[in-house]
Coordinates of N, CA and C in Angstrom, one line a residue:
M95 N 2.5 -1.3 -26.0 CA 2.4 0.1 -26.5 C 3.3 0.9 -25.7
K96 N 4.2 1.7 -26.4 CA 5.2 2.6 -26.0 C 5.0 4.0 -26.5
E97 N 4.3 4.1 -27.8 CA 4.1 5.4 -28.2 C 3.1 6.3 -27.6
K98 N 3.5 7.5 -27.4 CA 2.5 8.4 -26.6 C 1.6 8.8 -27.7
P99 N 0.3 9.2 -27.4 CA -0.7 9.7 -28.4 C -0.1 11.1 -28.8
S100 N -0.5 11.3 -30.2 CA -0.3 12.7 -30.7 C -1.3 13.6 -30.2
T101 N -1.0 14.9 -30.5 CA -1.8 16.2 -30.0 C -3.0 16.2 -30.7
T102 N -3.4 15.4 -31.6 CA -4.6 15.4 -32.4 C -5.6 14.3 -31.8
E103 N -5.1 13.5 -30.8 CA -5.9 12.5 -30.3 C -6.6 12.7 -29.0
Y104 N -6.4 14.0 -28.6 CA -7.0 14.3 -27.4 C -7.3 15.8 -27.3
P105 N -8.1 16.3 -26.5 CA -8.5 17.8 -26.4 C -7.2 18.6 -25.7
A106 N -7.0 19.7 -26.0 CA -5.5 20.2 -25.8 C -5.7 20.6 -24.1
Y107 N -6.7 20.6 -23.6 CA -6.8 20.8 -22.1 C -6.1 19.6 -21.3
Y108 N -5.9 18.5 -22.0 CA -5.3 17.4 -21.3 C -3.7 17.3 -21.6
Q109 N -3.2 18.3 -22.2 CA -1.8 18.3 -22.5 C -1.1 18.3 -21.1
D110 N -1.3 18.9 -20.2 CA -0.6 18.8 -18.9 C -0.5 17.4 -18.5
Y111 N -1.6 16.7 -18.5 CA -1.5 15.3 -18.1 C -0.5 14.4 -18.9
M112 N -0.6 14.6 -20.3 CA 0.1 14.0 -21.2 C 1.8 14.1 -21.0
N113 N 1.9 15.3 -20.5 CA 3.4 15.9 -20.3 C 3.9 15.2 -19.1
R114 N 3.0 14.7 -18.2 CA 3.6 14.3 -16.9 C 3.8 12.5 -17.0
V115 N 3.5 12.0 -17.9 CA 3.6 10.6 -18.2 C 5.1 10.2 -18.7
P116 N 6.0 9.6 -18.2 CA 7.2 9.4 -18.7 C 7.2 8.5 -19.9
E117 N 8.1 8.4 -20.7 CA 8.4 7.3 -21.8 C 8.4 5.9 -21.0
G118 N 8.0 4.9 -21.8 CA 7.9 3.7 -21.1 C 6.7 2.7 -21.7
N119 N 7.0 1.4 -21.3 CA 5.8 0.5 -21.6 C 4.6 1.0 -20.7
I120 N 3.5 1.0 -21.4 CA 2.2 1.4 -20.6 C 1.8 0.5 -19.7
I121 N 2.0 -0.8 -19.6 CA 1.7 -1.7 -18.7 C 2.5 -1.5 -17.5
T122 N 3.9 -1.4 -17.7 CA 4.8 -1.0 -16.7 C 4.6 0.2 -15.9
L123 N 4.1 1.2 -16.7 CA 3.9 2.5 -16.1 C 2.5 2.3 -15.1
F124 N 1.5 1.5 -15.5 CA 0.4 1.6 -14.8 C 0.8 0.6 -13.4
K125 N 1.6 -0.2 -13.6 CA 2.0 -1.1 -12.4 C 2.9 -0.3 -11.3
E126 N 3.8 0.4 -11.9 CA 4.7 1.2 -11.2 C 3.9 2.3 -10.4
Q127 N 2.9 2.9 -11.2 CA 2.2 4.0 -10.5 C 1.3 3.5 -9.4
E128 N 0.8 2.3 -9.5 CA 0.1 1.7 -8.5 C 0.7 1.5 -7.2
R129 N 2.1 1.1 -7.4 CA 2.9 0.9 -6.2 C 3.3 2.1 -5.6
Q130 N 3.5 3.2 -6.3 CA 3.7 4.5 -5.7 C 2.5 5.3 -5.1
T131 N 1.6 5.1 -5.7 CA 0.3 5.6 -5.0 C 0.0 4.8 -3.6
T132 N 0.1 3.5 -3.8 CA -0.1 2.7 -2.7 C 0.7 3.1 -1.4
N133 N 2.1 3.1 -1.9 CA 3.1 3.6 -0.9 C 3.0 4.8 -0.4
L134 N 2.4 5.8 -1.0 CA 2.3 7.2 -0.8 C 1.0 7.3 0.2
L135 N 0.1 6.6 0.1 CA -1.1 6.6 0.8 C -1.4 5.6 1.9
Q136 N -0.9 4.4 1.9 CA -1.2 3.3 2.7 C -0.9 3.6 4.2
G137 N 0.2 4.4 4.6 CA 0.4 4.5 5.9 C -0.6 5.7 6.6
L138 N -1.3 6.4 5.9 CA -2.0 7.6 6.3 C -3.0 6.8 7.4
T139 N -3.4 7.7 8.4 CA -4.4 7.4 9.3 C -5.8 8.1 8.8
D140 N -6.9 7.7 9.3 CA -8.0 8.5 8.9 C -8.0 9.7 9.0
E141 N -7.5 10.1 10.3 CA -7.3 11.5 10.8 C -6.5 12.2 9.7
Q142 N -5.3 11.8 9.4 CA -4.4 12.4 8.2 C -5.3 12.5 7.0
A143 N -5.9 11.5 6.6 CA -6.6 11.5 5.3 C -7.9 12.2 5.1
S144 N -8.2 12.7 6.4 CA -9.4 13.7 6.4 C -9.1 15.1 6.4
F145 N -7.8 15.4 6.0 CA -7.3 16.8 6.0 C -7.6 17.3 4.8
A146 N -7.9 18.5 4.4 CA -8.1 19.3 3.4 C -7.2 20.5 3.7
Y147 N -6.3 21.1 2.7 CA -5.4 22.0 2.8 C -6.0 23.5 3.0
E148 N -7.2 23.5 2.5 CA -8.0 24.8 2.6 C -9.4 24.5 2.6
A149 N -10.3 25.5 3.1 CA -11.7 25.2 3.0 C -12.2 25.1 1.6
G150 N -13.0 24.3 1.4 CA -13.6 24.0 -0.1 C -12.8 22.9 -0.9
K151 N -11.6 22.6 -0.4 CA -10.8 21.6 -1.1 C -11.2 20.3 -0.7
W152 N -10.9 19.2 -1.5 CA -11.1 18.0 -1.1 C -10.3 17.5 0.2
T153 N -10.6 16.6 0.7 CA -9.8 15.8 1.8 C -8.9 14.7 0.8
I154 N -7.8 14.3 1.5 CA -7.0 13.3 0.9 C -8.1 12.0 0.7
K155 N -8.8 11.7 1.6 CA -9.9 10.4 1.3 C -10.7 10.8 0.2
E156 N -11.1 12.0 -0.2 CA -12.0 12.4 -1.3 C -11.1 12.3 -2.6
M157 N -9.7 12.7 -2.4 CA -9.0 12.7 -3.6 C -8.6 11.3 -4.0
I158 N -8.5 10.2 -3.1 CA -8.4 8.7 -3.3 C -9.6 8.4 -4.0
G159 N -10.7 8.7 -3.6 CA -12.1 8.6 -4.3 C -12.1 9.0 -5.6
H160 N -11.7 10.2 -5.9 CA -12.0 10.8 -6.9 C -10.9 10.1 -8.1
L161 N -9.8 9.7 -7.6 CA -8.7 9.0 -8.5 C -9.4 7.8 -8.9
T162 N -10.0 7.2 -8.0 CA -10.7 5.7 -8.3 C -11.9 6.0 -9.3
D163 N -12.9 7.0 -9.0 CA -14.0 7.1 -9.9 C -13.5 7.6 -11.2
T164 N -12.6 8.5 -11.3 CA -12.0 8.9 -12.7 C -11.4 7.8 -13.5
E165 N -10.7 7.0 -12.8 CA -10.1 5.8 -13.6 C -11.4 4.8 -14.0
R166 N -12.3 4.6 -13.2 CA -13.5 3.8 -13.5 C -14.2 4.5 -14.8
I167 N -14.3 5.8 -14.8 CA -14.9 6.4 -16.0 C -14.1 6.3 -17.3
L168 N -12.7 6.7 -17.1 CA -11.8 6.7 -18.2 C -11.7 5.2 -18.8
S169 N -11.7 4.4 -17.8 CA -11.6 2.9 -18.3 C -12.7 2.4 -19.1
Y170 N -13.9 2.8 -18.7 CA -15.2 2.6 -19.4 C -15.0 3.2 -21.0
R171 N -14.5 4.5 -21.0 CA -14.5 5.1 -22.2 C -13.5 4.4 -23.0
L172 N -12.4 3.8 -22.3 CA -11.4 3.2 -23.3 C -12.0 2.0 -23.7
L173 N -12.8 1.1 -22.9 CA -13.2 -0.1 -23.4 C -14.2 0.2 -24.5
T174 N -15.2 1.2 -24.5 CA -16.2 1.3 -25.4 C -15.6 1.7 -26.6
I175 N -14.6 2.7 -26.7 CA -13.9 3.1 -27.9 C -13.1 1.9 -28.6
A176 N -12.3 1.1 -27.7 CA -11.6 0.0 -28.1 C -12.3 -1.1 -28.8
R177 N -13.7 -1.3 -28.4 CA -14.4 -2.3 -28.9 C -15.2 -1.7 -30.2
G178 N -14.9 -0.4 -30.6 CA -15.6 0.0 -31.8 C -16.9 0.7 -31.6
D179 N -17.3 0.8 -30.4 CA -18.8 1.4 -30.1 C -18.4 2.9 -30.4
M180 N -19.2 3.5 -31.3 CA -19.2 5.0 -31.7 C -20.1 5.7 -30.8
T181 N -20.9 5.2 -29.7 CA -21.8 5.9 -28.9 C -21.0 7.1 -28.4
P182 N -21.5 8.5 -28.5 CA -20.9 9.5 -27.8 C -20.8 9.3 -26.3
L183 N -19.9 9.4 -25.5 CA -19.9 9.1 -24.1 C -19.9 10.6 -23.4
P184 N -20.7 10.5 -22.2 CA -20.9 11.9 -21.5 C -19.6 12.3 -20.8
G185 N -19.8 13.4 -20.4 CA -18.6 13.9 -19.3 C -19.3 13.5 -18.0
F186 N -18.4 14.0 -17.0 CA -18.9 13.8 -15.6 C -18.5 15.2 -14.7
E187 N -19.3 15.4 -13.8 CA -18.9 16.4 -12.9 C -18.3 15.9 -11.6
E188 N -16.9 15.9 -11.7 CA -16.1 15.5 -10.7 C -16.5 15.8 -9.2
D189 N -17.1 17.3 -9.0 CA -17.4 17.6 -7.7 C -18.5 17.0 -7.2
S190 N -19.5 16.8 -8.1 CA -20.8 16.2 -7.6 C -20.5 14.6 -7.4
Y191 N -19.7 14.1 -8.0 CA -19.2 12.7 -7.7 C -18.6 12.5 -6.4
V192 N -17.8 13.4 -6.1 CA -17.3 13.3 -4.8 C -18.2 13.5 -3.8
E193 N -19.1 14.7 -3.9 CA -19.9 14.9 -2.8 C -21.0 13.7 -2.7
Q194 N -21.5 13.2 -3.7 CA -22.4 12.0 -3.6 C -21.9 10.7 -2.8
A195 N -20.5 10.4 -3.2 CA -19.8 9.3 -2.6 C -19.5 9.1 -1.3
K196 N -19.5 10.3 -0.5 CA -19.2 10.3 0.8 C -18.0 9.5 1.3
F197 N -16.9 9.9 0.5 CA -15.5 9.3 0.7 C -15.2 9.5 2.0
I198 N -15.5 10.6 2.5 CA -15.0 10.9 3.9 C -15.4 9.9 5.1
Q199 N -16.6 9.5 4.7 CA -17.0 8.5 5.7 C -16.2 7.1 5.7
M200 N -15.4 6.8 4.7 CA -15.0 5.6 4.5 C -13.6 5.5 5.1
T201 N -12.9 4.3 5.4 CA -11.7 4.2 5.9 C -10.5 4.3 4.7
V202 N -9.3 4.7 4.9 CA -8.2 4.7 3.9 C -8.2 3.5 3.5
E203 N -8.3 2.5 4.4 CA -8.2 1.1 4.0 C -9.0 0.6 2.8
S204 N -10.3 1.1 3.1 CA -11.4 0.6 2.1 C -11.2 1.3 0.8
L205 N -10.8 2.7 0.8 CA -10.7 3.4 -0.2 C -9.4 2.8 -1.1
L206 N -8.4 2.6 -0.4 CA -7.2 2.0 -1.2 C -7.7 0.6 -1.8
A207 N -8.5 -0.2 -1.0 CA -8.8 -1.6 -1.6 C -9.7 -1.2 -3.0
Q208 N -10.6 -0.3 -2.9 CA -11.2 0.1 -4.4 C -10.3 0.6 -5.3
Y209 N -9.3 1.4 -4.9 CA -8.4 1.9 -6.0 C -7.6 0.6 -6.6
K210 N -7.1 -0.2 -5.7 CA -6.3 -1.3 -6.1 C -7.1 -2.3 -7.1
A211 N -8.4 -2.5 -6.9 CA -9.4 -3.3 -7.6 C -9.5 -2.6 -8.8
V212 N -9.8 -1.3 -9.0 CA -9.9 -0.7 -10.2 C -8.7 -0.6 -11.1
R213 N -7.5 -0.5 -10.4 CA -6.3 -0.3 -11.1 C -6.2 -1.8 -11.9
A214 N -6.2 -2.8 -11.0 CA -6.0 -4.3 -11.6 C -6.9 -4.5 -12.7
S215 N -8.1 -3.9 -12.7 CA -9.0 -4.2 -13.8 C -8.5 -3.3 -15.1
T216 N -8.1 -2.1 -14.8 CA -7.6 -1.3 -15.9 C -6.4 -2.0 -16.5
I217 N -5.5 -2.6 -15.6 CA -4.3 -3.2 -16.2 C -4.8 -4.5 -17.0
A218 N -5.7 -5.2 -16.7 CA -6.1 -6.5 -17.4 C -6.8 -5.9 -18.7
L219 N -7.6 -4.9 -18.6 CA -8.0 -4.2 -20.0 C -7.1 -3.7 -20.8
V220 N -6.1 -3.1 -20.3 CA -4.9 -2.5 -21.2 C -4.2 -3.6 -21.7
E221 N -3.9 -4.7 -21.0 CA -3.1 -5.9 -21.4 C -3.8 -6.5 -22.6
S222 N -5.2 -6.6 -22.6 CA -5.8 -7.4 -23.6 C -6.0 -6.7 -25.0
L223 N -5.7 -5.5 -25.1 CA -5.8 -4.6 -26.3 C -4.8 -5.1 -27.2
G224 N -5.4 -5.1 -28.7 CA -4.5 -5.3 -29.8 C -4.0 -4.1 -30.2
D225 N -3.2 -4.3 -31.2 CA -2.3 -3.0 -31.7 C -3.4 -2.1 -32.4
Q226 N -4.3 -2.6 -33.1 CA -5.4 -1.9 -33.8 C -6.3 -1.1 -32.7
D227 N -6.4 -1.6 -31.5 CA -7.4 -1.1 -30.7 C -6.9 0.4 -30.1
W228 N -5.4 0.3 -30.0 CA -4.8 1.7 -29.4 C -5.0 2.8 -30.2
I229 N -5.2 2.9 -31.4 CA -5.5 3.9 -32.4 C -7.0 4.3 -32.5
R230 N -7.8 3.5 -32.1 CA -9.1 3.9 -32.2 C -9.6 5.2 -31.6
Q231 N -10.7 5.9 -32.4 CA -11.0 7.0 -31.8 C -12.5 7.1 -31.5
G232 N -12.9 7.9 -30.5 CA -14.3 8.0 -30.4 C -14.7 9.2 -29.9
M233 N -15.9 9.6 -29.4 CA -16.3 10.9 -28.7 C -16.5 10.8 -27.2
A234 N -16.0 11.5 -26.4 CA -16.3 11.4 -25.1 C -16.3 13.0 -24.5
N235 N -17.2 13.4 -23.9 CA -17.4 14.6 -23.2 C -17.4 15.7 -24.3
G236 N -17.9 15.3 -25.7 CA -17.9 16.3 -26.6 C -16.6 16.3 -27.6
H237 N -15.9 15.6 -27.2 CA -14.4 15.6 -27.9 C -13.8 14.3 -28.6
V238 N -13.4 14.3 -29.6 CA -12.6 13.1 -30.2 C -11.5 12.8 -29.3
I239 N -11.5 11.5 -28.9 CA -10.2 10.9 -28.2 C -9.9 9.6 -28.6
S240 N -8.7 9.2 -28.5 CA -8.3 7.8 -28.8 C -8.2 6.9 -27.5
V241 N -8.0 5.7 -28.0 CA -7.8 4.7 -26.8 C -6.4 5.0 -26.0
R242 N -5.4 5.1 -26.7 CA -4.0 5.6 -26.2 C -4.1 6.8 -25.4
A243 N -4.7 7.8 -25.7 CA -4.9 9.1 -25.1 C -5.6 8.6 -23.8
L244 N -6.5 8.0 -23.9 CA -7.4 7.7 -22.6 C -6.4 6.9 -21.5
A245 N -5.4 6.1 -21.9 CA -4.7 5.3 -21.0 C -3.7 6.4 -20.3
Y246 N -3.2 7.1 -21.3 CA -2.1 8.1 -20.9 C -2.9 9.2 -20.0
M247 N -4.1 9.6 -20.0 CA -4.8 10.4 -19.4 C -4.8 9.9 -17.9
M248 N -5.3 8.5 -17.9 CA -5.3 8.1 -16.6 C -3.9 8.1 -15.8
L249 N -2.9 7.9 -16.5 CA -1.6 8.0 -15.8 C -1.3 9.4 -15.3
G250 N -1.5 10.4 -16.3 CA -1.3 11.7 -16.2 C -2.1 12.4 -15.1
H251 N -3.3 12.2 -15.1 CA -4.2 12.5 -13.9 C -3.7 12.2 -12.6
E252 N -3.3 10.9 -12.5 CA -2.9 10.4 -11.1 C -1.7 11.2 -10.8
R253 N -0.7 11.2 -11.7 CA 0.6 12.0 -11.6 C 0.3 13.5 -11.1
H254 N -0.7 14.1 -11.6 CA -1.1 15.3 -11.1 C -1.5 15.5 -9.8
H255 N -2.4 14.5 -9.3 CA -2.8 14.5 -8.0 C -1.6 14.1 -7.0
H256 N -0.7 13.2 -7.5 CA 0.7 13.1 -6.6 C 1.2 14.3 -6.5
H257 N 1.4 15.3 -7.2 CA 2.0 16.6 -7.1 C 1.2 17.5 -6.2
I258 N 0.0 17.5 -6.3 CA -0.9 18.2 -5.5 C -0.9 17.5 -3.9
L259 N -0.7 16.4 -3.7 CA -0.6 15.8 -2.6 C 0.7 16.3 -1.9
H260 N 1.8 16.0 -2.5 CA 3.0 16.6 -2.1 C 3.3 18.0 -1.8
D261 N 2.6 18.9 -2.5 CA 2.8 20.3 -2.6 C 1.8 21.1 -1.6
R262 N 0.6 20.6 -1.6 CA -0.5 21.1 -0.9 C -0.9 20.4 0.4
Y263 N -0.8 19.2 0.4 CA -1.5 18.6 1.5 C -0.1 18.3 2.4
F264 N 0.8 17.3 2.1 CA 1.8 17.1 3.0 C 2.6 17.9 3.3
A265 N 2.8 19.2 2.7 CA 3.8 20.1 2.9 C 3.2 21.2 3.7
S266 N 2.0 21.1 3.9 CA 1.2 22.2 4.7 C 1.5 22.1 6.1
A267 N 1.6 23.2 6.8 CA 2.1 23.3 8.2 C 0.8 22.9 8.9
M268 N -0.2 22.9 8.4 CA -1.5 22.3 9.0 C -1.8 21.0 9.0
Y269 N -1.1 20.1 8.2 CA -1.2 18.8 7.9 C -1.0 18.2 9.4
P270 N -2.0 17.2 9.7 CA -1.9 16.4 11.0 C -0.8 15.5 10.9
L271 N 0.1 15.6 12.1 CA 1.0 14.4 12.3 C 2.0 14.6 11.1
N272 N 2.4 15.7 10.7 CA 3.1 15.8 9.3 C 4.4 15.0 9.2
R273 N 4.3 14.2 8.1 CA 5.1 13.2 7.8 C 6.4 13.5 6.9
M274 N 6.5 14.9 6.4 CA 7.4 15.2 5.5 C 8.7 15.6 6.3

């Protein structure tokens, strides 16, 4: 699948995520992004990954956990809609998920292992889809959304967080053992 979703296939507030995804084969994009994310984060110490750029913001560990949880949820939505299940799917409160998960107590290594496992599962799911599956639509968080929009949202969401990591975390003068 190479064609990006049209603006009628997702809520307008996801447009920024869609704009962040380059043209290309969706499977290749997922695999390349996994390598980028792993390369970006695998060398971090637990001290570095416990950094938040300001009070009330997530630590890098919490962001890794958030990326993984969000992909889990979006993959479930993708699966449900691709299989023709018309059950309306709920939204989720990302801050509550992060707070309940206690990602800060985990190691970077364990967080990245979860991330990689979830990404491998997502890639396997996306690879299994037929042409007709990509255009199916369903309801998630009170909005109509297509299978292909969900796949692009996963990619765009992660690219959004890469940008935040570079601009707000790694570029901060307060970042421990600054690696920039």
